[in-house]
């Protein structure tokens, strides 16, 4: 490089929209939680020791031998037809009927969130979210400059009467909803509330983006069909293999009316042409072998045990007065509401000193001044003995703060 060439001031070149993409103090803080000696309830990671590595290895070798040339080639944006077929079967099991043309494989449901933002959000549009909501959805939508409105939840998720007040007042373009084993709150909407939400979408001429990574991870209670089972017309459904197989696949899907899929396909072409052909072939084969169902049986029993242990340990070590926590029947997370005077961001700093970590709840609100007395705990990723010890450490800290 010649010495007279200087670096540009990159800030002056960044697009306007990058001002909406904020780095979060919490993400910075959470870096400390990755030290090996920290017991972390912060991530949303599946248990890596349970990944079905042998089955994936065997299927990969067989596929490469038989179909290597095709699975390493470019493919159609609309998806590898055999995968779309398997996803359609999988959706049918959950009570949602959709044709292969109404399915678009994506690079994880995170990409689905971005694509949905890309095709629907104009700068200044109003979007409805639950409070709290999934942090990654806010990050995906933020690049498109929306305004957020929302309503609080109870132990059964969104409360239709409260949602209606917001819809009436703000007429949002769409509602972003995590119906089952909510991230971060762990709560699930019962059937009557799901039906009511569809009615509201119809009444206020809006639609629902249903994000559903967790519903197959049910440890107890009866299965409840996704909202998409009650309306295909006003619901765009997002699914993913991340929690039922492995997040490293980066494979998810969208179920939507054909008109919407066509627009999503165009948007996706500009982003990545198509989802990894290799991964689509592999997932299609694993689904055809019913691997997901057998794998689910295995992980659900471990996660159930870990959730029970976390709840039992919380009963034992957490203070009770002014505290409330959700008792999820599945998924990966539970949510703690603490007395107002406890600030969970400050609490995390102290927790990290005590080698235990969680995510402060305000990270899950569009306005980070909300939810400061809340936190999210993950129960899937830490081994049993670490769950007990981590909750004991957190309990000690909370007793000092409460
Ligand atoms: C509610 C929700 N939506 C989407 C995602 C993203 O998942 P994926 O790995 O499919 O991109 C997650 C991941 O934790 C999530 O909790």
mmCIF file of C-alpha atoms and ligand atoms in Angstrom:
data_model
loop_
_atom_site.group_PDB
_atom_site.id
_atom_site.type_symbol
_atom_site.label_atom_id
_atom_site.label_comp_id
_atom_site.label_asym_id
_atom_site.label_seq_id
_atom_site.Cartn_x
_atom_site.Cartn_y
_atom_site.Cartn_z
ATOM 1 C CA UNK A 1 0.000 0.000 0.000
ATOM 2 C CA UNK A 2 1.354 3.460 -0.794
ATOM 3 C CA UNK A 3 1.815 5.613 2.286
ATOM 4 C CA UNK A 4 -0.282 8.634 1.149
ATOM 5 C CA UNK A 5 -3.544 6.659 0.999
ATOM 6 C CA UNK A 6 -5.682 7.283 4.082
ATOM 7 C CA UNK A 7 -8.690 5.376 5.410
ATOM 8 C CA UNK A 8 -12.066 6.952 4.673
ATOM 9 C CA UNK A 9 -14.289 8.068 7.566
ATOM 10 C CA UNK A 10 -16.575 5.062 7.333
ATOM 11 C CA UNK A 11 -19.273 6.708 9.427
ATOM 12 C CA UNK A 12 -19.939 9.173 6.625
ATOM 13 C CA UNK A 13 -20.500 6.309 4.179
ATOM 14 C CA UNK A 14 -22.807 4.089 6.207
ATOM 15 C CA UNK A 15 -26.410 4.043 4.960
ATOM 16 C CA UNK A 16 -29.009 5.972 6.946
ATOM 17 C CA UNK A 17 -30.664 2.712 7.982
ATOM 18 C CA UNK A 18 -27.605 1.603 9.933
ATOM 19 C CA UNK A 19 -28.445 4.164 12.583
ATOM 20 C CA UNK A 20 -31.363 1.917 13.560
ATOM 21 C CA UNK A 21 -29.057 -1.056 14.086
ATOM 22 C CA UNK A 22 -27.794 -0.489 17.590
ATOM 23 C CA UNK A 23 -25.171 -2.527 19.370
ATOM 24 C CA UNK A 24 -26.424 -3.497 22.779
ATOM 25 C CA UNK A 25 -24.654 -3.127 26.119
ATOM 26 C CA UNK A 26 -26.148 -6.457 26.993
ATOM 27 C CA UNK A 27 -24.415 -8.254 24.117
ATOM 28 C CA UNK A 28 -21.157 -6.740 25.371
ATOM 29 C CA UNK A 29 -21.845 -7.912 28.905
ATOM 30 C CA UNK A 30 -22.818 -11.351 27.686
ATOM 31 C CA UNK A 31 -19.363 -11.836 26.176
ATOM 32 C CA UNK A 32 -18.094 -12.319 29.741
ATOM 33 C CA UNK A 33 -20.614 -15.061 30.238
ATOM 34 C CA UNK A 34 -18.859 -17.239 27.686
ATOM 35 C CA UNK A 35 -15.885 -17.815 29.967
ATOM 36 C CA UNK A 36 -15.766 -21.538 30.728
ATOM 37 C CA UNK A 37 -16.046 -21.112 34.503
ATOM 38 C CA UNK A 38 -19.293 -19.109 34.228
ATOM 39 C CA UNK A 39 -22.530 -21.064 34.674
ATOM 40 C CA UNK A 40 -24.582 -19.469 31.944
ATOM 41 C CA UNK A 41 -28.358 -19.477 31.728
ATOM 42 C CA UNK A 42 -27.996 -16.675 29.184
ATOM 43 C CA UNK A 43 -27.824 -18.383 25.784
ATOM 44 C CA UNK A 44 -30.627 -20.069 23.898
ATOM 45 C CA UNK A 45 -28.564 -23.043 22.890
ATOM 46 C CA UNK A 46 -29.720 -26.645 22.610
ATOM 47 C CA UNK A 47 -27.678 -29.234 24.517
ATOM 48 C CA UNK A 48 -24.759 -30.045 22.164
ATOM 49 C CA UNK A 49 -24.126 -33.457 23.712
ATOM 50 C CA UNK A 50 -27.519 -34.547 22.349
ATOM 51 C CA UNK A 51 -26.933 -33.649 18.679
ATOM 52 C CA UNK A 52 -27.596 -36.767 16.542
ATOM 53 C CA UNK A 53 -24.087 -36.694 15.097
ATOM 54 C CA UNK A 54 -23.877 -40.351 14.024
ATOM 55 C CA UNK A 55 -27.179 -40.272 12.120
ATOM 56 C CA UNK A 56 -26.180 -37.025 10.402
ATOM 57 C CA UNK A 57 -22.777 -38.442 9.487
ATOM 58 C CA UNK A 58 -24.294 -41.595 7.993
ATOM 59 C CA UNK A 59 -26.913 -39.675 6.004
ATOM 60 C CA UNK A 60 -24.271 -37.210 4.723
ATOM 61 C CA UNK A 61 -22.005 -39.975 3.452
ATOM 62 C CA UNK A 62 -24.876 -41.832 1.772
ATOM 63 C CA UNK A 63 -26.133 -38.660 0.130
ATOM 64 C CA UNK A 64 -22.718 -37.533 -1.069
ATOM 65 C CA UNK A 65 -22.169 -40.951 -2.624
ATOM 66 C CA UNK A 66 -25.544 -41.017 -4.370
ATOM 67 C CA UNK A 67 -26.370 -37.364 -5.027
ATOM 68 C CA UNK A 68 -23.126 -35.488 -4.451
ATOM 69 C CA UNK A 69 -23.188 -33.639 -7.757
ATOM 70 C CA UNK A 70 -26.695 -32.332 -7.164
ATOM 71 C CA UNK A 71 -26.385 -31.484 -3.489
ATOM 72 C CA UNK A 72 -23.225 -29.447 -4.071
ATOM 73 C CA UNK A 73 -24.751 -27.494 -6.974
ATOM 74 C CA UNK A 74 -26.822 -24.267 -6.990
ATOM 75 C CA UNK A 75 -30.541 -24.899 -6.556
ATOM 76 C CA UNK A 76 -33.888 -23.129 -6.919
ATOM 77 C CA UNK A 77 -34.714 -20.305 -4.480
ATOM 78 C CA UNK A 78 -38.126 -21.926 -3.927
ATOM 79 C CA UNK A 79 -36.442 -24.891 -2.229
ATOM 80 C CA UNK A 80 -35.404 -28.490 -2.872
ATOM 81 C CA UNK A 81 -38.778 -30.106 -3.731
ATOM 82 C CA UNK A 82 -38.262 -33.164 -1.498
ATOM 83 C CA UNK A 83 -37.547 -30.903 1.476
ATOM 84 C CA UNK A 84 -40.655 -28.808 0.809
ATOM 85 C CA UNK A 85 -42.605 -32.074 0.704
ATOM 86 C CA UNK A 86 -41.188 -33.169 4.061
ATOM 87 C CA UNK A 87 -41.946 -29.768 5.599
ATOM 88 C CA UNK A 88 -45.509 -30.028 4.302
ATOM 89 C CA UNK A 89 -45.851 -33.441 6.034
ATOM 90 C CA UNK A 90 -44.340 -32.019 9.226
ATOM 91 C CA UNK A 91 -46.775 -29.077 9.186
ATOM 92 C CA UNK A 92 -49.685 -31.452 8.610
ATOM 93 C CA UNK A 93 -48.721 -33.324 11.803
ATOM 94 C CA UNK A 94 -49.078 -30.027 13.656
ATOM 95 C CA UNK A 95 -52.488 -29.413 12.131
ATOM 96 C CA UNK A 96 -51.505 -26.978 9.364
ATOM 97 C CA UNK A 97 -52.330 -27.881 5.745
ATOM 98 C CA UNK A 98 -50.106 -26.276 3.136
ATOM 99 C CA UNK A 99 -48.923 -27.166 -0.357
ATOM 100 C CA UNK A 100 -45.228 -27.355 -1.315
ATOM 101 C CA UNK A 101 -45.664 -24.087 -3.249
ATOM 102 C CA UNK A 102 -46.682 -22.343 -0.042
ATOM 103 C CA UNK A 103 -43.371 -23.195 1.654
ATOM 104 C CA UNK A 104 -40.051 -21.373 1.323
ATOM 105 C CA UNK A 105 -36.921 -22.815 2.980
ATOM 106 C CA UNK A 106 -34.775 -20.109 4.590
ATOM 107 C CA UNK A 107 -31.381 -19.841 6.227
ATOM 108 C CA UNK A 108 -32.830 -20.251 9.707
ATOM 109 C CA UNK A 109 -35.964 -18.473 10.822
ATOM 110 C CA UNK A 110 -33.757 -15.486 11.543
ATOM 111 C CA UNK A 111 -33.497 -14.966 7.783
ATOM 112 C CA UNK A 112 -37.257 -15.384 7.549
ATOM 113 C CA UNK A 113 -37.649 -12.486 9.986
ATOM 114 C CA UNK A 114 -35.352 -10.326 7.887
ATOM 115 C CA UNK A 115 -37.163 -11.229 4.655
ATOM 116 C CA UNK A 116 -40.522 -10.492 6.211
ATOM 117 C CA UNK A 117 -39.152 -7.109 7.307
ATOM 118 C CA UNK A 118 -37.788 -6.497 3.828
ATOM 119 C CA UNK A 119 -41.064 -7.123 1.992
ATOM 120 C CA UNK A 120 -43.501 -5.595 4.480
ATOM 121 C CA UNK A 121 -41.946 -2.772 6.510
ATOM 122 C CA UNK A 122 -41.735 0.779 5.225
ATOM 123 C CA UNK A 123 -39.872 3.257 7.394
ATOM 124 C CA UNK A 124 -42.280 4.524 10.050
ATOM 125 C CA UNK A 125 -44.735 1.614 9.759
ATOM 126 C CA UNK A 126 -46.251 0.466 13.017
ATOM 127 C CA UNK A 127 -45.744 -3.137 14.096
ATOM 128 C CA UNK A 128 -47.351 -4.936 17.015
ATOM 129 C CA UNK A 129 -45.145 -7.067 19.302
ATOM 130 C CA UNK A 130 -45.698 -8.740 22.641
ATOM 131 C CA UNK A 131 -43.883 -7.149 25.552
ATOM 132 C CA UNK A 132 -41.398 -8.783 25.993
ATOM 133 C CA UNK A 133 -40.597 -10.198 22.533
ATOM 134 C CA UNK A 134 -37.763 -12.039 20.761
ATOM 135 C CA UNK A 135 -34.677 -9.838 20.632
ATOM 136 C CA UNK A 136 -33.601 -11.192 17.232
ATOM 137 C CA UNK A 137 -36.936 -10.155 15.684
ATOM 138 C CA UNK A 138 -36.415 -6.598 16.896
ATOM 139 C CA UNK A 139 -32.909 -6.676 15.431
ATOM 140 C CA UNK A 140 -34.188 -7.974 12.088
ATOM 141 C CA UNK A 141 -37.068 -5.491 11.875
ATOM 142 C CA UNK A 142 -35.055 -2.498 13.148
ATOM 143 C CA UNK A 143 -33.070 -2.230 9.892
ATOM 144 C CA UNK A 144 -36.318 -1.288 8.158
ATOM 145 C CA UNK A 145 -37.177 1.516 10.582
ATOM 146 C CA UNK A 146 -40.561 0.530 12.063
ATOM 147 C CA UNK A 147 -42.281 1.963 15.139
ATOM 148 C CA UNK A 148 -43.368 -0.582 17.725
ATOM 149 C CA UNK A 149 -46.546 -0.857 19.704
ATOM 150 C CA UNK A 150 -47.247 -3.732 22.032
ATOM 151 C CA UNK A 151 -49.084 -5.197 24.939
ATOM 152 C CA UNK A 152 -48.099 -7.113 28.033
ATOM 153 C CA UNK A 153 -48.775 -10.808 28.519
ATOM 154 C CA UNK A 154 -49.932 -12.953 31.426
ATOM 155 C CA UNK A 155 -49.048 -16.609 32.092
ATOM 156 C CA UNK A 156 -51.173 -17.521 29.035
ATOM 157 C CA UNK A 157 -49.406 -15.156 26.651
ATOM 158 C CA UNK A 158 -51.085 -12.281 24.841
ATOM 159 C CA UNK A 159 -54.423 -11.135 26.240
ATOM 160 C CA UNK A 160 -56.838 -10.575 23.311
ATOM 161 C CA UNK A 161 -58.747 -7.734 25.053
ATOM 162 C CA UNK A 162 -55.471 -5.852 25.597
ATOM 163 C CA UNK A 163 -54.302 -6.570 22.049
ATOM 164 C CA UNK A 164 -57.571 -5.197 20.676
ATOM 165 C CA UNK A 165 -57.085 -1.870 22.460
ATOM 166 C CA UNK A 166 -53.712 -1.470 20.748
ATOM 167 C CA UNK A 167 -55.032 -2.539 17.336
ATOM 168 C CA UNK A 168 -57.921 -0.106 17.574
ATOM 169 C CA UNK A 169 -55.665 2.793 18.464
ATOM 170 C CA UNK A 170 -52.634 2.169 16.261
ATOM 171 C CA UNK A 171 -53.765 0.014 13.318
ATOM 172 C CA UNK A 172 -50.413 -1.808 13.038
ATOM 173 C CA UNK A 173 -49.360 -3.338 9.715
ATOM 174 C CA UNK A 174 -48.811 -6.746 11.299
ATOM 175 C CA UNK A 175 -48.597 -8.544 14.619
ATOM 176 C CA UNK A 176 -45.436 -10.474 15.442
ATOM 177 C CA UNK A 177 -46.430 -13.319 17.753
ATOM 178 C CA UNK A 178 -44.569 -16.204 19.423
ATOM 179 C CA UNK A 179 -47.531 -18.374 20.313
ATOM 180 C CA UNK A 180 -45.936 -21.392 21.996
ATOM 181 C CA UNK A 181 -43.187 -21.537 24.660
ATOM 182 C CA UNK A 182 -42.481 -17.882 24.060
ATOM 183 C CA UNK A 183 -38.905 -16.622 23.903
ATOM 184 C CA UNK A 184 -38.193 -15.073 26.380
ATOM 185 C CA UNK A 185 -41.326 -15.525 28.532
ATOM 186 C CA UNK A 186 -41.862 -19.302 28.267
ATOM 187 C CA UNK A 187 -45.665 -18.837 28.061
ATOM 188 C CA UNK A 188 -48.138 -20.466 25.638
ATOM 189 C CA UNK A 189 -51.402 -19.088 24.299
ATOM 190 C CA UNK A 190 -54.383 -21.407 24.767
ATOM 191 C CA UNK A 191 -56.590 -22.300 21.824
ATOM 192 C CA UNK A 192 -59.340 -19.770 22.551
ATOM 193 C CA UNK A 193 -56.856 -16.890 22.584
ATOM 194 C CA UNK A 194 -55.355 -18.076 19.292
ATOM 195 C CA UNK A 195 -58.764 -18.103 17.657
ATOM 196 C CA UNK A 196 -59.521 -14.675 19.092
ATOM 197 C CA UNK A 197 -56.269 -13.289 17.698
ATOM 198 C CA UNK A 198 -57.224 -14.494 14.213
ATOM 199 C CA UNK A 199 -60.613 -12.805 14.596
ATOM 200 C CA UNK A 200 -58.856 -9.595 15.598
ATOM 201 C CA UNK A 201 -56.547 -9.801 12.586
ATOM 202 C CA UNK A 202 -59.639 -10.066 10.404
ATOM 203 C CA UNK A 203 -61.548 -7.315 12.216
ATOM 204 C CA UNK A 204 -58.682 -4.812 12.035
ATOM 205 C CA UNK A 205 -57.505 -5.918 8.586
ATOM 206 C CA UNK A 206 -54.019 -6.894 9.643
ATOM 207 C CA UNK A 207 -52.097 -10.188 9.711
ATOM 208 C CA UNK A 208 -50.031 -12.317 12.065
ATOM 209 C CA UNK A 209 -46.402 -13.381 11.718
ATOM 210 C CA UNK A 210 -46.344 -16.509 13.882
ATOM 211 C CA UNK A 211 -42.797 -17.419 14.929
ATOM 212 C CA UNK A 212 -42.759 -20.982 16.212
ATOM 213 C CA UNK A 213 -39.350 -22.542 16.914
ATOM 214 C CA UNK A 214 -40.413 -24.340 20.092
ATOM 215 C CA UNK A 215 -43.879 -25.921 19.878
ATOM 216 C CA UNK A 216 -42.553 -29.442 19.203
ATOM 217 C CA UNK A 217 -40.515 -29.236 22.421
ATOM 218 C CA UNK A 218 -43.509 -29.971 24.644
ATOM 219 C CA UNK A 219 -42.701 -31.919 27.819
ATOM 220 C CA UNK A 220 -46.218 -32.033 29.275
ATOM 221 C CA UNK A 221 -49.790 -30.941 28.622
ATOM 222 C CA UNK A 222 -51.768 -31.232 25.397
ATOM 223 C CA UNK A 223 -50.439 -30.123 22.029
ATOM 224 C CA UNK A 224 -52.051 -26.912 20.787
ATOM 225 C CA UNK A 225 -52.030 -26.355 17.023
ATOM 226 C CA UNK A 226 -50.233 -23.232 15.790
ATOM 227 C CA UNK A 227 -52.330 -20.137 15.022
ATOM 228 C CA UNK A 228 -51.734 -20.980 11.350
ATOM 229 C CA UNK A 229 -54.015 -24.011 11.862
ATOM 230 C CA UNK A 230 -56.952 -21.625 12.418
ATOM 231 C CA UNK A 231 -56.189 -19.314 9.513
ATOM 232 C CA UNK A 232 -53.873 -19.744 6.569
ATOM 233 C CA UNK A 233 -55.259 -16.507 5.094
ATOM 234 C CA UNK A 234 -54.066 -14.094 7.775
ATOM 235 C CA UNK A 235 -51.087 -15.954 9.211
ATOM 236 C CA UNK A 236 -47.529 -16.212 7.942
ATOM 237 C CA UNK A 237 -45.866 -19.060 9.812
ATOM 238 C CA UNK A 238 -42.133 -19.327 10.546
ATOM 239 C CA UNK A 239 -40.617 -22.703 11.425
ATOM 240 C CA UNK A 240 -37.064 -23.912 12.012
ATOM 241 C CA UNK A 241 -34.957 -27.047 12.403
ATOM 242 C CA UNK A 242 -32.682 -25.247 14.884
ATOM 243 C CA UNK A 243 -34.251 -26.518 18.076
ATOM 244 C CA UNK A 244 -35.553 -29.889 16.861
ATOM 245 C CA UNK A 245 -32.359 -30.930 15.051
ATOM 246 C CA UNK A 246 -29.373 -28.539 15.126
ATOM 247 C CA UNK A 247 -29.010 -24.750 14.803
ATOM 248 C CA UNK A 248 -25.769 -25.179 12.859
ATOM 249 C CA UNK A 249 -27.878 -26.365 9.891
ATOM 250 C CA UNK A 250 -29.195 -22.787 9.618
ATOM 251 C CA UNK A 251 -32.391 -24.156 8.137
ATOM 252 C CA UNK A 252 -35.873 -22.801 8.636
ATOM 253 C CA UNK A 253 -38.967 -22.186 6.530
ATOM 254 C CA UNK A 254 -41.869 -19.868 5.889
ATOM 255 C CA UNK A 255 -45.438 -20.993 5.219
ATOM 256 C CA UNK A 256 -47.434 -18.255 3.505
ATOM 257 C CA UNK A 257 -50.012 -17.691 0.757
ATOM 258 C CA UNK A 258 -48.503 -18.130 -2.741
ATOM 259 C CA UNK A 259 -48.611 -14.401 -3.484
ATOM 260 C CA UNK A 260 -46.473 -13.689 -0.429
ATOM 261 C CA UNK A 261 -44.077 -16.557 -1.191
ATOM 262 C CA UNK A 262 -43.508 -15.079 -4.677
ATOM 263 C CA UNK A 263 -42.452 -11.749 -3.160
ATOM 264 C CA UNK A 264 -40.287 -13.475 -0.535
ATOM 265 C CA UNK A 265 -38.562 -15.484 -3.273
ATOM 266 C CA UNK A 266 -37.588 -12.263 -5.062
ATOM 267 C CA UNK A 267 -36.329 -10.746 -1.803
ATOM 268 C CA UNK A 268 -34.357 -13.885 -0.948
ATOM 269 C CA UNK A 269 -32.686 -14.024 -4.358
ATOM 270 C CA UNK A 270 -31.003 -10.712 -3.647
ATOM 271 C CA UNK A 271 -29.897 -11.928 -0.241
ATOM 272 C CA UNK A 272 -28.423 -15.398 -0.796
ATOM 273 C CA UNK A 273 -29.873 -16.899 -4.023
ATOM 274 C CA UNK A 274 -31.111 -19.903 -2.081
ATOM 275 C CA UNK A 275 -30.718 -21.824 1.150
ATOM 276 C CA UNK A 276 -27.771 -24.259 1.224
ATOM 277 C CA UNK A 277 -28.543 -27.125 -1.171
ATOM 278 C CA UNK A 278 -26.369 -29.469 0.875
ATOM 279 C CA UNK A 279 -28.300 -28.780 4.062
ATOM 280 C CA UNK A 280 -31.683 -29.049 2.314
ATOM 281 C CA UNK A 281 -30.843 -32.490 0.900
ATOM 282 C CA UNK A 282 -29.594 -33.628 4.279
ATOM 283 C CA UNK A 283 -32.631 -32.375 6.187
ATOM 284 C CA UNK A 284 -35.015 -33.930 3.644
ATOM 285 C CA UNK A 285 -33.351 -37.321 4.117
ATOM 286 C CA UNK A 286 -33.336 -37.052 7.908
ATOM 287 C CA UNK A 287 -37.028 -36.130 7.910
ATOM 288 C CA UNK A 288 -37.824 -39.054 5.604
ATOM 289 C CA UNK A 289 -36.052 -41.340 8.103
ATOM 290 C CA UNK A 290 -38.197 -39.860 10.900
ATOM 291 C CA UNK A 291 -35.033 -38.787 12.708
ATOM 292 C CA UNK A 292 -36.654 -35.623 14.060
ATOM 293 C CA UNK A 293 -39.344 -37.597 15.861
ATOM 294 C CA UNK A 294 -36.887 -39.971 17.527
ATOM 295 C CA UNK A 295 -34.515 -37.122 18.323
ATOM 296 C CA UNK A 296 -37.352 -35.099 19.835
ATOM 297 C CA UNK A 297 -38.207 -37.949 22.229
ATOM 298 C CA UNK A 298 -34.620 -37.927 23.429
ATOM 299 C CA UNK A 299 -34.145 -34.190 23.898
ATOM 300 C CA UNK A 300 -37.557 -33.623 25.437
ATOM 301 C CA UNK A 301 -36.854 -36.032 28.263
ATOM 302 C CA UNK A 302 -33.524 -34.318 29.063
ATOM 303 C CA UNK A 303 -34.982 -30.807 28.822
ATOM 304 C CA UNK A 304 -37.933 -31.801 31.006
ATOM 305 C CA UNK A 305 -35.541 -33.025 33.673
ATOM 306 C CA UNK A 306 -33.484 -29.816 33.455
ATOM 307 C CA UNK A 307 -36.556 -27.607 33.641
ATOM 308 C CA UNK A 308 -37.797 -29.526 36.686
ATOM 309 C CA UNK A 309 -34.433 -29.179 38.336
ATOM 310 C CA UNK A 310 -34.308 -25.446 37.630
ATOM 311 C CA UNK A 311 -37.825 -24.902 38.996
ATOM 312 C CA UNK A 312 -37.122 -27.033 42.097
ATOM 313 C CA UNK A 313 -33.858 -25.170 42.714
ATOM 314 C CA UNK A 314 -35.611 -21.808 42.292
ATOM 315 C CA UNK A 315 -38.201 -22.863 44.851
ATOM 316 C CA UNK A 316 -35.391 -23.745 47.192
ATOM 317 C CA UNK A 317 -32.992 -20.824 46.692
ATOM 318 C CA UNK A 318 -34.890 -17.812 45.296
ATOM 319 C CA UNK A 319 -36.622 -15.294 47.562
ATOM 320 C CA UNK A 320 -40.426 -15.503 47.229
ATOM 321 C CA UNK A 321 -41.859 -12.109 48.169
ATOM 322 C CA UNK A 322 -42.267 -9.865 45.117
ATOM 323 C CA UNK A 323 -40.972 -12.567 42.740
ATOM 324 C CA UNK A 324 -42.912 -14.393 40.053
ATOM 325 C CA UNK A 325 -41.633 -16.841 37.466
ATOM 326 C CA UNK A 326 -43.269 -18.719 34.613
ATOM 327 C CA UNK A 327 -43.471 -22.525 34.601
ATOM 328 C CA UNK A 328 -43.241 -23.466 30.932
ATOM 329 C CA UNK A 329 -44.575 -26.815 29.707
ATOM 330 C CA UNK A 330 -41.858 -26.918 27.054
ATOM 331 C CA UNK A 331 -39.317 -24.889 25.126
ATOM 332 C CA UNK A 332 -36.028 -23.612 26.481
ATOM 333 C CA UNK A 333 -36.736 -20.599 28.677
ATOM 334 C CA UNK A 334 -38.418 -19.311 31.755
ATOM 335 C CA UNK A 335 -38.989 -15.707 32.774
ATOM 336 C CA UNK A 336 -38.547 -14.102 36.152
ATOM 337 C CA UNK A 337 -40.314 -10.931 37.285
ATOM 338 C CA UNK A 338 -38.594 -9.360 40.282
ATOM 339 C CA UNK A 339 -39.445 -6.487 42.626
ATOM 340 C CA UNK A 340 -39.286 -3.085 40.857
ATOM 341 C CA UNK A 341 -36.211 -1.985 42.788
ATOM 342 C CA UNK A 342 -34.016 -4.701 41.228
ATOM 343 C CA UNK A 343 -32.300 -3.601 38.028
ATOM 344 C CA UNK A 344 -31.369 -6.729 36.103
ATOM 345 C CA UNK A 345 -28.607 -5.033 34.068
ATOM 346 C CA UNK A 346 -26.802 -4.081 37.285
ATOM 347 C CA UNK A 347 -27.632 -7.497 38.691
ATOM 348 C CA UNK A 348 -25.915 -9.165 35.725
ATOM 349 C CA UNK A 349 -22.656 -7.335 36.470
ATOM 350 C CA UNK A 350 -22.730 -8.741 40.013
ATOM 351 C CA UNK A 351 -23.830 -12.157 38.774
ATOM 352 C CA UNK A 352 -20.891 -12.369 36.369
ATOM 353 C CA UNK A 353 -18.536 -11.611 39.288
ATOM 354 C CA UNK A 354 -20.181 -14.604 40.998
ATOM 355 C CA UNK A 355 -19.704 -16.665 37.822
ATOM 356 C CA UNK A 356 -23.337 -17.055 36.871
ATOM 357 C CA UNK A 357 -25.236 -15.365 34.035
ATOM 358 C CA UNK A 358 -28.707 -14.692 32.590
ATOM 359 C CA UNK A 359 -30.146 -12.232 30.074
ATOM 360 C CA UNK A 360 -31.550 -9.020 31.574
ATOM 361 C CA UNK A 361 -35.191 -8.782 30.507
ATOM 362 C CA UNK A 362 -35.094 -5.250 29.089
ATOM 363 C CA UNK A 363 -33.166 -6.633 26.077
ATOM 364 C CA UNK A 364 -36.502 -8.070 24.932
ATOM 365 C CA UNK A 365 -38.416 -4.797 24.855
ATOM 366 C CA UNK A 366 -38.377 -2.275 21.995
ATOM 367 C CA UNK A 367 -37.817 0.363 24.697
ATOM 368 C CA UNK A 368 -34.887 -0.794 26.892
ATOM 369 C CA UNK A 369 -36.220 1.256 29.822
ATOM 370 C CA UNK A 370 -39.013 -1.295 30.131
ATOM 371 C CA UNK A 371 -38.695 -4.655 31.836
ATOM 372 C CA UNK A 372 -35.664 -3.723 33.887
ATOM 373 C CA UNK A 373 -36.855 -5.876 36.786
ATOM 374 C CA UNK A 374 -37.081 -9.036 34.674
ATOM 375 C CA UNK A 375 -34.705 -11.727 33.440
ATOM 376 C CA UNK A 376 -34.644 -14.741 31.130
ATOM 377 C CA UNK A 377 -33.213 -18.076 32.221
ATOM 378 C CA UNK A 378 -32.356 -20.895 29.810
ATOM 379 C CA UNK A 379 -32.593 -24.444 31.154
ATOM 380 C CA UNK A 380 -31.577 -26.578 28.154
ATOM 381 C CA UNK A 381 -27.881 -25.930 27.863
ATOM 382 C CA UNK A 382 -26.346 -26.491 31.308
ATOM 383 C CA UNK A 383 -25.761 -29.932 32.785
ATOM 384 C CA UNK A 384 -27.831 -30.906 35.849
ATOM 385 C CA UNK A 385 -25.256 -30.256 38.593
ATOM 386 C CA UNK A 386 -24.458 -26.822 37.126
ATOM 387 C CA UNK A 387 -28.149 -25.867 37.091
ATOM 388 C CA UNK A 388 -28.430 -26.438 40.841
ATOM 389 C CA UNK A 389 -25.200 -24.579 41.611
ATOM 390 C CA UNK A 390 -25.993 -21.681 39.249
ATOM 391 C CA UNK A 391 -29.465 -21.164 40.700
ATOM 392 C CA UNK A 392 -27.993 -21.343 44.214
ATOM 393 C CA UNK A 393 -25.519 -18.562 43.338
ATOM 394 C CA UNK A 394 -28.235 -16.459 41.737
ATOM 395 C CA UNK A 395 -30.540 -17.029 44.699
ATOM 396 C CA UNK A 396 -27.854 -15.803 47.146
ATOM 397 C CA UNK A 397 -27.422 -12.671 45.083
ATOM 398 C CA UNK A 398 -31.168 -12.045 44.853
ATOM 399 C CA UNK A 399 -31.622 -12.469 48.597
ATOM 400 C CA UNK A 400 -29.070 -9.699 49.098
ATOM 401 C CA UNK A 401 -30.848 -7.442 46.577
ATOM 402 C CA UNK A 402 -34.476 -8.110 47.507
HETATM 403 C C1 LIG B 1 -38.517 -16.820 18.708
HETATM 404 C C2 LIG B 1 -37.323 -17.118 17.843
HETATM 405 N N1 LIG B 1 -37.382 -16.847 16.543
HETATM 406 C C3 LIG B 1 -36.350 -17.098 15.725
HETATM 407 C C4 LIG B 1 -35.167 -17.624 16.205
HETATM 408 C C5 LIG B 1 -34.040 -17.856 15.251
HETATM 409 O O1 LIG B 1 -33.865 -19.186 15.018
HETATM 410 P P1 LIG B 1 -33.036 -19.789 13.811
HETATM 411 O O2 LIG B 1 -31.916 -20.545 14.421
HETATM 412 O O3 LIG B 1 -33.990 -20.665 13.076
HETATM 413 O O4 LIG B 1 -32.553 -18.664 12.953
HETATM 414 C C6 LIG B 1 -35.045 -17.917 17.564
HETATM 415 C C7 LIG B 1 -33.796 -18.442 18.099
HETATM 416 O O5 LIG B 1 -33.558 -18.552 19.259
HETATM 417 C C8 LIG B 1 -36.161 -17.650 18.400
HETATM 418 O O6 LIG B 1 -36.135 -17.903 19.714
#
